[in-house]
PDB file of C-alpha atoms in Angstrom:
ATOM      1  CA  UNK V   1      -0.018   0.007  -0.009  1.00 48.00           C
ATOM      2  CA  UNK V   2       1.306   3.407  -0.956  1.00 57.00           C
ATOM      3  CA  UNK V   3       1.448   5.889   1.903  1.00 53.00           C
ATOM      4  CA  UNK V   4       0.374   9.416   0.984  1.00 61.00           C
ATOM      5  CA  UNK V   5       2.749  12.327   1.494  1.00 64.00           C
ATOM      6  CA  UNK V   6       0.297  14.054   3.844  1.00 65.00           C
ATOM      7  CA  UNK V   7       0.143  10.904   6.046  1.00 59.00           C
ATOM      8  CA  UNK V   8       3.972  10.831   6.235  1.00 57.00           C
ATOM      9  CA  UNK V   9       3.985  14.479   7.337  1.00 61.00           C
ATOM     10  CA  UNK V  10       1.327  13.712   9.965  1.00 60.00           C
ATOM     11  CA  UNK V  11       3.369  10.771  11.331  1.00 56.00           C
ATOM     12  CA  UNK V  12       6.592  12.821  11.451  1.00 59.00           C
ATOM     13  CA  UNK V  13       4.796  15.697  13.205  1.00 58.00           C
ATOM     14  CA  UNK V  14       3.355  13.305  15.769  1.00 56.00           C
ATOM     15  CA  UNK V  15       6.766  11.802  16.470  1.00 55.00           C
ATOM     16  CA  UNK V  16       8.431  15.215  16.792  1.00 52.00           C
ATOM     17  CA  UNK V  17       5.655  16.428  19.081  1.00 53.00           C
ATOM     18  CA  UNK V  18       5.871  13.372  21.320  1.00 50.00           C
ATOM     19  CA  UNK V  19       9.631  13.671  21.674  1.00 49.00           C
ATOM     20  CA  UNK V  20       9.348  17.415  22.360  1.00 48.00           C
ATOM     21  CA  UNK V  21       6.782  16.782  25.098  1.00 52.00           C
ATOM     22  CA  UNK V  22       8.789  13.963  26.724  1.00 51.00           C
ATOM     23  CA  UNK V  23      11.357  15.132  29.288  1.00 52.00           C
ATOM     24  CA  UNK V  24      12.638  14.430  32.762  1.00 55.00           C
ATOM     25  CA  UNK V  25      11.834  17.081  35.407  1.00 65.00           C
ATOM     26  CA  UNK V  26      14.791  18.976  36.816  1.00 77.00           C
ATOM     27  CA  UNK V  27      16.017  17.656  40.184  1.00 74.00           C
ATOM     28  CA  UNK V  28      14.841  19.561  43.252  1.00 72.00           C
ATOM     29  CA  UNK V  29      17.301  18.004  45.713  1.00 73.00           C
ATOM     30  CA  UNK V  30      20.792  16.480  45.536  1.00 76.00           C
ATOM     31  CA  UNK V  31      19.512  13.013  44.587  1.00 67.00           C
ATOM     32  CA  UNK V  32      16.281  10.963  44.390  1.00 66.00           C
ATOM     33  CA  UNK V  33      17.220   7.257  44.410  1.00 60.00           C
ATOM     34  CA  UNK V  34      14.565   4.914  42.947  1.00 56.00           C
ATOM     35  CA  UNK V  35      12.971   2.342  45.302  1.00 61.00           C
ATOM     36  CA  UNK V  36      10.322  -0.348  44.972  1.00 66.00           C
ATOM     37  CA  UNK V  37       9.219  -0.168  48.624  1.00 66.00           C
ATOM     38  CA  UNK V  38       6.820   2.757  49.026  1.00 64.00           C
ATOM     39  CA  UNK V  39       7.276   2.949  52.812  1.00 71.00           C
ATOM     40  CA  UNK V  40       9.078   6.174  53.703  1.00 67.00           C
ATOM     41  CA  UNK V  41       8.947   7.316  50.062  1.00 69.00           C
ATOM     42  CA  UNK V  42      10.296  10.731  49.036  1.00 74.00           C
ATOM     43  CA  UNK V  43       9.416  12.686  45.941  1.00 78.00           C
ATOM     44  CA  UNK V  44      11.307  15.085  43.696  1.00 77.00           C
ATOM     45  CA  UNK V  45      10.166  18.207  45.474  1.00 79.00           C
ATOM     46  CA  UNK V  46       7.278  18.110  47.959  1.00 83.00           C
ATOM     47  CA  UNK V  47       3.877  16.522  48.185  1.00 83.00           C
ATOM     48  CA  UNK V  48       1.033  18.991  47.505  1.00 84.00           C
ATOM     49  CA  UNK V  49      -1.355  20.211  50.176  1.00 85.00           C
ATOM     50  CA  UNK V  50      -5.087  19.850  49.557  1.00 87.00           C
ATOM     51  CA  UNK V  51      -5.925  23.095  47.729  1.00 87.00           C
ATOM     52  CA  UNK V  52      -8.993  23.513  49.924  1.00 86.00           C
ATOM     53  CA  UNK V  53      -6.720  23.747  52.956  1.00 87.00           C
ATOM     54  CA  UNK V  54      -4.333  26.348  51.517  1.00 89.00           C
ATOM     55  CA  UNK V  55      -4.210  29.640  53.399  1.00 91.00           C
ATOM     56  CA  UNK V  56      -2.438  32.977  52.958  1.00 93.00           C
ATOM     57  CA  UNK V  57       0.389  32.144  55.383  1.00 92.00           C
ATOM     58  CA  UNK V  58       1.476  29.321  52.983  1.00 93.00           C
ATOM     59  CA  UNK V  59       2.733  32.104  50.722  1.00 92.00           C
ATOM     60  CA  UNK V  60       4.175  34.439  53.388  1.00 95.00           C
ATOM     61  CA  UNK V  61       7.500  35.017  55.126  1.00 96.00           C
ATOM     62  CA  UNK V  62       8.517  37.846  57.474  1.00 97.00           C
ATOM     63  CA  UNK V  63      11.992  38.906  58.533  1.00 95.00           C
ATOM     64  CA  UNK V  64      14.088  39.923  55.538  1.00 95.00           C
ATOM     65  CA  UNK V  65      14.335  43.374  57.048  1.00 96.00           C
ATOM     66  CA  UNK V  66      16.439  41.915  59.885  1.00 97.00           C
ATOM     67  CA  UNK V  67      20.245  41.953  59.313  1.00 97.00           C
ATOM     68  CA  UNK V  68      21.921  38.537  59.512  1.00 97.00           C
ATOM     69  CA  UNK V  69      24.742  37.858  61.985  1.00 98.00           C
ATOM     70  CA  UNK V  70      28.079  38.230  60.146  1.00 98.00           C
ATOM     71  CA  UNK V  71      30.212  37.414  63.202  1.00 98.00           C
ATOM     72  CA  UNK V  72      31.719  34.277  61.673  1.00 97.00           C
ATOM     73  CA  UNK V  73      34.810  33.054  59.827  1.00 96.00           C
ATOM     74  CA  UNK V  74      33.803  34.411  56.420  1.00 98.00           C
ATOM     75  CA  UNK V  75      32.084  37.619  57.615  1.00 98.00           C
ATOM     76  CA  UNK V  76      28.768  37.098  55.851  1.00 98.00           C
ATOM     77  CA  UNK V  77      25.310  35.685  56.480  1.00 98.00           C
ATOM     78  CA  UNK V  78      22.728  34.316  54.042  1.00 98.00           C
ATOM     79  CA  UNK V  79      19.091  34.436  55.051  1.00 98.00           C
ATOM     80  CA  UNK V  80      17.292  31.931  52.841  1.00 97.00           C
ATOM     81  CA  UNK V  81      13.649  32.077  51.719  1.00 96.00           C
ATOM     82  CA  UNK V  82      12.957  28.903  49.789  1.00 93.00           C
ATOM     83  CA  UNK V  83      10.319  26.159  49.875  1.00 90.00           C
ATOM     84  CA  UNK V  84      11.350  25.313  53.458  1.00 91.00           C
ATOM     85  CA  UNK V  85      10.239  28.782  54.614  1.00 94.00           C
ATOM     86  CA  UNK V  86       7.361  29.360  52.143  1.00 92.00           C
ATOM     87  CA  UNK V  87       5.567  26.120  51.278  1.00 90.00           C
ATOM     88  CA  UNK V  88       3.679  27.914  48.510  1.00 90.00           C
ATOM     89  CA  UNK V  89       6.931  28.049  46.522  1.00 90.00           C
ATOM     90  CA  UNK V  90       6.647  24.325  45.797  1.00 88.00           C
ATOM     91  CA  UNK V  91       6.684  23.836  41.966  1.00 86.00           C
ATOM     92  CA  UNK V  92       7.085  27.588  41.414  1.00 87.00           C
ATOM     93  CA  UNK V  93      10.785  27.412  40.456  1.00 88.00           C
ATOM     94  CA  UNK V  94      11.889  30.476  42.405  1.00 92.00           C
ATOM     95  CA  UNK V  95      13.406  31.481  45.783  1.00 95.00           C
ATOM     96  CA  UNK V  96      15.012  34.445  47.441  1.00 96.00           C
ATOM     97  CA  UNK V  97      17.944  35.237  49.780  1.00 97.00           C
ATOM     98  CA  UNK V  98      19.222  38.221  51.740  1.00 97.00           C
ATOM     99  CA  UNK V  99      23.020  38.411  52.087  1.00 98.00           C
ATOM    100  CA  UNK V 100      24.724  40.543  54.714  1.00 98.00           C
ATOM    101  CA  UNK V 101      28.447  41.267  54.531  1.00 98.00           C
ATOM    102  CA  UNK V 102      30.689  42.695  57.222  1.00 98.00           C
ATOM    103  CA  UNK V 103      33.507  44.957  56.005  1.00 98.00           C
ATOM    104  CA  UNK V 104      35.989  42.637  54.185  1.00 98.00           C
ATOM    105  CA  UNK V 105      33.439  39.843  54.550  1.00 98.00           C
ATOM    106  CA  UNK V 106      32.730  37.492  51.703  1.00 98.00           C
ATOM    107  CA  UNK V 107      30.315  34.909  50.392  1.00 98.00           C
ATOM    108  CA  UNK V 108      33.134  32.466  49.458  1.00 98.00           C
ATOM    109  CA  UNK V 109      33.368  30.644  46.132  1.00 98.00           C
ATOM    110  CA  UNK V 110      30.351  28.370  45.800  1.00 98.00           C
ATOM    111  CA  UNK V 111      27.879  27.056  43.247  1.00 98.00           C
ATOM    112  CA  UNK V 112      24.125  26.492  43.046  1.00 97.00           C
ATOM    113  CA  UNK V 113      23.623  23.173  41.264  1.00 95.00           C
ATOM    114  CA  UNK V 114      19.950  23.801  40.545  1.00 94.00           C
ATOM    115  CA  UNK V 115      19.536  27.550  40.002  1.00 94.00           C
ATOM    116  CA  UNK V 116      20.701  30.717  38.247  1.00 96.00           C
ATOM    117  CA  UNK V 117      21.090  33.672  40.591  1.00 97.00           C
ATOM    118  CA  UNK V 118      20.353  37.342  39.972  1.00 97.00           C
ATOM    119  CA  UNK V 119      21.716  39.661  42.692  1.00 97.00           C
ATOM    120  CA  UNK V 120      20.951  43.331  43.357  1.00 97.00           C
ATOM    121  CA  UNK V 121      23.142  45.340  45.756  1.00 97.00           C
ATOM    122  CA  UNK V 122      21.230  47.571  48.211  1.00 97.00           C
ATOM    123  CA  UNK V 123      24.030  48.958  50.414  1.00 97.00           C
ATOM    124  CA  UNK V 124      27.823  49.009  50.284  1.00 98.00           C
ATOM    125  CA  UNK V 125      30.320  47.982  47.624  1.00 98.00           C
ATOM    126  CA  UNK V 126      30.909  44.431  46.395  1.00 98.00           C
ATOM    127  CA  UNK V 127      33.434  42.776  44.162  1.00 98.00           C
ATOM    128  CA  UNK V 128      31.581  39.853  42.549  1.00 98.00           C
ATOM    129  CA  UNK V 129      32.241  37.342  39.818  1.00 98.00           C
ATOM    130  CA  UNK V 130      31.913  33.841  38.417  1.00 98.00           C
ATOM    131  CA  UNK V 131      34.236  31.457  36.571  1.00 98.00           C
ATOM    132  CA  UNK V 132      33.107  29.727  33.382  1.00 98.00           C
ATOM    133  CA  UNK V 133      33.529  26.034  32.644  1.00 97.00           C
ATOM    134  CA  UNK V 134      36.687  24.188  31.498  1.00 97.00           C
ATOM    135  CA  UNK V 135      35.336  24.242  27.945  1.00 97.00           C
ATOM    136  CA  UNK V 136      35.347  28.049  28.121  1.00 97.00           C
ATOM    137  CA  UNK V 137      38.921  28.113  29.528  1.00 98.00           C
ATOM    138  CA  UNK V 138      37.740  29.006  33.073  1.00 98.00           C
ATOM    139  CA  UNK V 139      37.305  32.706  32.300  1.00 98.00           C
ATOM    140  CA  UNK V 140      36.585  35.075  35.185  1.00 98.00           C
ATOM    141  CA  UNK V 141      33.660  37.448  34.723  1.00 98.00           C
ATOM    142  CA  UNK V 142      33.846  40.025  37.507  1.00 98.00           C
ATOM    143  CA  UNK V 143      32.563  43.505  38.376  1.00 98.00           C
ATOM    144  CA  UNK V 144      32.537  45.996  41.254  1.00 98.00           C
ATOM    145  CA  UNK V 145      28.965  46.659  42.288  1.00 98.00           C
ATOM    146  CA  UNK V 146      27.465  49.754  43.816  1.00 98.00           C
ATOM    147  CA  UNK V 147      23.925  50.229  45.243  1.00 97.00           C
ATOM    148  CA  UNK V 148      21.334  49.549  42.557  1.00 97.00           C
ATOM    149  CA  UNK V 149      23.715  47.434  40.445  1.00 97.00           C
ATOM    150  CA  UNK V 150      22.601  43.948  39.332  1.00 97.00           C
ATOM    151  CA  UNK V 151      24.711  40.898  38.434  1.00 98.00           C
ATOM    152  CA  UNK V 152      23.779  37.422  37.213  1.00 98.00           C
ATOM    153  CA  UNK V 153      25.469  34.155  38.180  1.00 98.00           C
ATOM    154  CA  UNK V 154      24.564  31.423  35.655  1.00 97.00           C
ATOM    155  CA  UNK V 155      23.406  28.043  36.971  1.00 96.00           C
ATOM    156  CA  UNK V 156      26.207  25.762  38.138  1.00 96.00           C
ATOM    157  CA  UNK V 157      28.986  28.368  37.800  1.00 98.00           C
ATOM    158  CA  UNK V 158      31.385  28.870  40.699  1.00 98.00           C
ATOM    159  CA  UNK V 159      30.851  32.422  41.968  1.00 98.00           C
ATOM    160  CA  UNK V 160      31.592  34.719  44.909  1.00 98.00           C
ATOM    161  CA  UNK V 161      30.978  38.143  46.444  1.00 98.00           C
ATOM    162  CA  UNK V 162      33.389  40.173  48.580  1.00 98.00           C
ATOM    163  CA  UNK V 163      32.670  43.397  50.499  1.00 98.00           C
ATOM    164  CA  UNK V 164      35.485  45.716  49.465  1.00 98.00           C
ATOM    165  CA  UNK V 165      34.032  48.699  51.293  1.00 97.00           C
ATOM    166  CA  UNK V 166      34.586  50.005  54.783  1.00 97.00           C
ATOM    167  CA  UNK V 167      30.950  49.645  55.827  1.00 98.00           C
ATOM    168  CA  UNK V 168      28.550  46.691  55.943  1.00 98.00           C
ATOM    169  CA  UNK V 169      26.914  45.659  52.641  1.00 98.00           C
ATOM    170  CA  UNK V 170      23.486  44.194  51.927  1.00 97.00           C
ATOM    171  CA  UNK V 171      22.260  42.382  48.805  1.00 97.00           C
ATOM    172  CA  UNK V 172      19.165  40.461  47.780  1.00 97.00           C
ATOM    173  CA  UNK V 173      19.168  37.685  45.227  1.00 97.00           C
ATOM    174  CA  UNK V 174      16.569  35.655  43.402  1.00 97.00           C
ATOM    175  CA  UNK V 175      17.258  32.098  42.307  1.00 96.00           C
ATOM    176  CA  UNK V 176      15.518  30.036  39.632  1.00 94.00           C
ATOM    177  CA  UNK V 177      14.619  27.086  41.816  1.00 93.00           C
ATOM    178  CA  UNK V 178      12.494  26.490  44.902  1.00 91.00           C
ATOM    179  CA  UNK V 179      15.552  24.661  46.280  1.00 92.00           C
ATOM    180  CA  UNK V 180      18.679  25.760  44.357  1.00 94.00           C
ATOM    181  CA  UNK V 181      21.119  24.094  46.752  1.00 95.00           C
ATOM    182  CA  UNK V 182      24.578  25.415  47.565  1.00 97.00           C
ATOM    183  CA  UNK V 183      28.033  23.832  47.436  1.00 98.00           C
ATOM    184  CA  UNK V 184      30.779  25.883  49.078  1.00 98.00           C
ATOM    185  CA  UNK V 185      33.932  24.799  47.266  1.00 98.00           C
ATOM    186  CA  UNK V 186      36.397  24.775  50.173  1.00 97.00           C
ATOM    187  CA  UNK V 187      33.964  23.040  52.492  1.00 97.00           C
ATOM    188  CA  UNK V 188      33.023  20.412  49.914  1.00 98.00           C
ATOM    189  CA  UNK V 189      36.600  19.630  48.814  1.00 98.00           C
ATOM    190  CA  UNK V 190      38.416  19.836  52.123  1.00 98.00           C
ATOM    191  CA  UNK V 191      35.530  19.192  54.505  1.00 98.00           C
ATOM    192  CA  UNK V 192      33.778  16.205  52.942  1.00 97.00           C
ATOM    193  CA  UNK V 193      32.553  13.435  55.237  1.00 96.00           C
ATOM    194  CA  UNK V 194      34.349  11.048  55.085  1.00 96.00           C
ATOM    195  CA  UNK V 195      37.460  12.933  53.867  1.00 97.00           C
ATOM    196  CA  UNK V 196      38.789  12.556  50.351  1.00 97.00           C
ATOM    197  CA  UNK V 197      42.182  10.801  50.370  1.00 97.00           C
ATOM    198  CA  UNK V 198      44.808  13.554  50.957  1.00 97.00           C
ATOM    199  CA  UNK V 199      46.945  12.089  48.171  1.00 97.00           C
ATOM    200  CA  UNK V 200      44.106  12.703  45.695  1.00 98.00           C
ATOM    201  CA  UNK V 201      43.768  16.351  46.666  1.00 98.00           C
ATOM    202  CA  UNK V 202      47.526  16.848  46.896  1.00 98.00           C
ATOM    203  CA  UNK V 203      47.903  15.864  43.260  1.00 98.00           C
ATOM    204  CA  UNK V 204      44.764  17.676  42.092  1.00 97.00           C
ATOM    205  CA  UNK V 205      45.791  20.973  43.738  1.00 97.00           C
ATOM    206  CA  UNK V 206      49.560  20.361  43.370  1.00 97.00           C
ATOM    207  CA  UNK V 207      50.081  20.708  47.119  1.00 97.00           C
ATOM    208  CA  UNK V 208      52.058  18.806  49.695  1.00 97.00           C
ATOM    209  CA  UNK V 209      49.903  16.126  51.332  1.00 96.00           C
ATOM    210  CA  UNK V 210      50.587  17.604  54.769  1.00 97.00           C
ATOM    211  CA  UNK V 211      49.090  20.967  53.686  1.00 97.00           C
ATOM    212  CA  UNK V 212      46.037  19.106  52.445  1.00 97.00           C
ATOM    213  CA  UNK V 213      45.701  17.404  55.858  1.00 97.00           C
ATOM    214  CA  UNK V 214      45.930  20.817  57.583  1.00 97.00           C
ATOM    215  CA  UNK V 215      43.142  22.133  55.317  1.00 97.00           C
ATOM    216  CA  UNK V 216      41.040  19.057  56.020  1.00 97.00           C
ATOM    217  CA  UNK V 217      41.497  19.603  59.759  1.00 97.00           C
ATOM    218  CA  UNK V 218      40.340  23.216  59.320  1.00 95.00           C
ATOM    219  CA  UNK V 219      37.287  22.486  57.178  1.00 95.00           C
ATOM    220  CA  UNK V 220      36.398  18.986  58.345  1.00 89.00           C
ATOM    221  CA  UNK V 221      33.435  18.106  60.553  1.00 81.00           C
TER     222      UNK V 221
END
């Protein structure tokens, strides 16, 4: 039987449409391991509340006007507003943070594995930047920000902020995930639990193994 040209076009369109509509949802936590036993099951994200029981406070958070305590080793504090604080953010793909910086304080090099970040500086002066991937030769994109300035950190890129002013700084940032996650580079590499073999890190960072052990003692649990 001869197949008409219009039927072929219809079949191709149906196949293309089905492939375009088929996709895996983006992860909303570090991992979601498959299990057959449904006892104690977790989902990618959160279960949904009965819509009839939803109330205004499910979409509300108060407190971003309060400065965070920057009296710590890095001199900064991140106040997070994600799905843990506002249940109504579930499935919305967005969250918010307030970042306070003491003079010379920093939000050290880190990455958000599940979200792009857009930051606006409210007070102070920040030096900010991110480093591109190996394929892009690890280029540094950096700027000095003043109040009202905005900077974007693409998803997964290692980035940082440093207060280079003499007064405290305040910034707010939106992230494109209800749970973007954060991996602080130094803590993850030198503070993993259990520790990565010092010999591995010594060769990777071209350091003496004893220096690696000192760093692991500093950042370790």
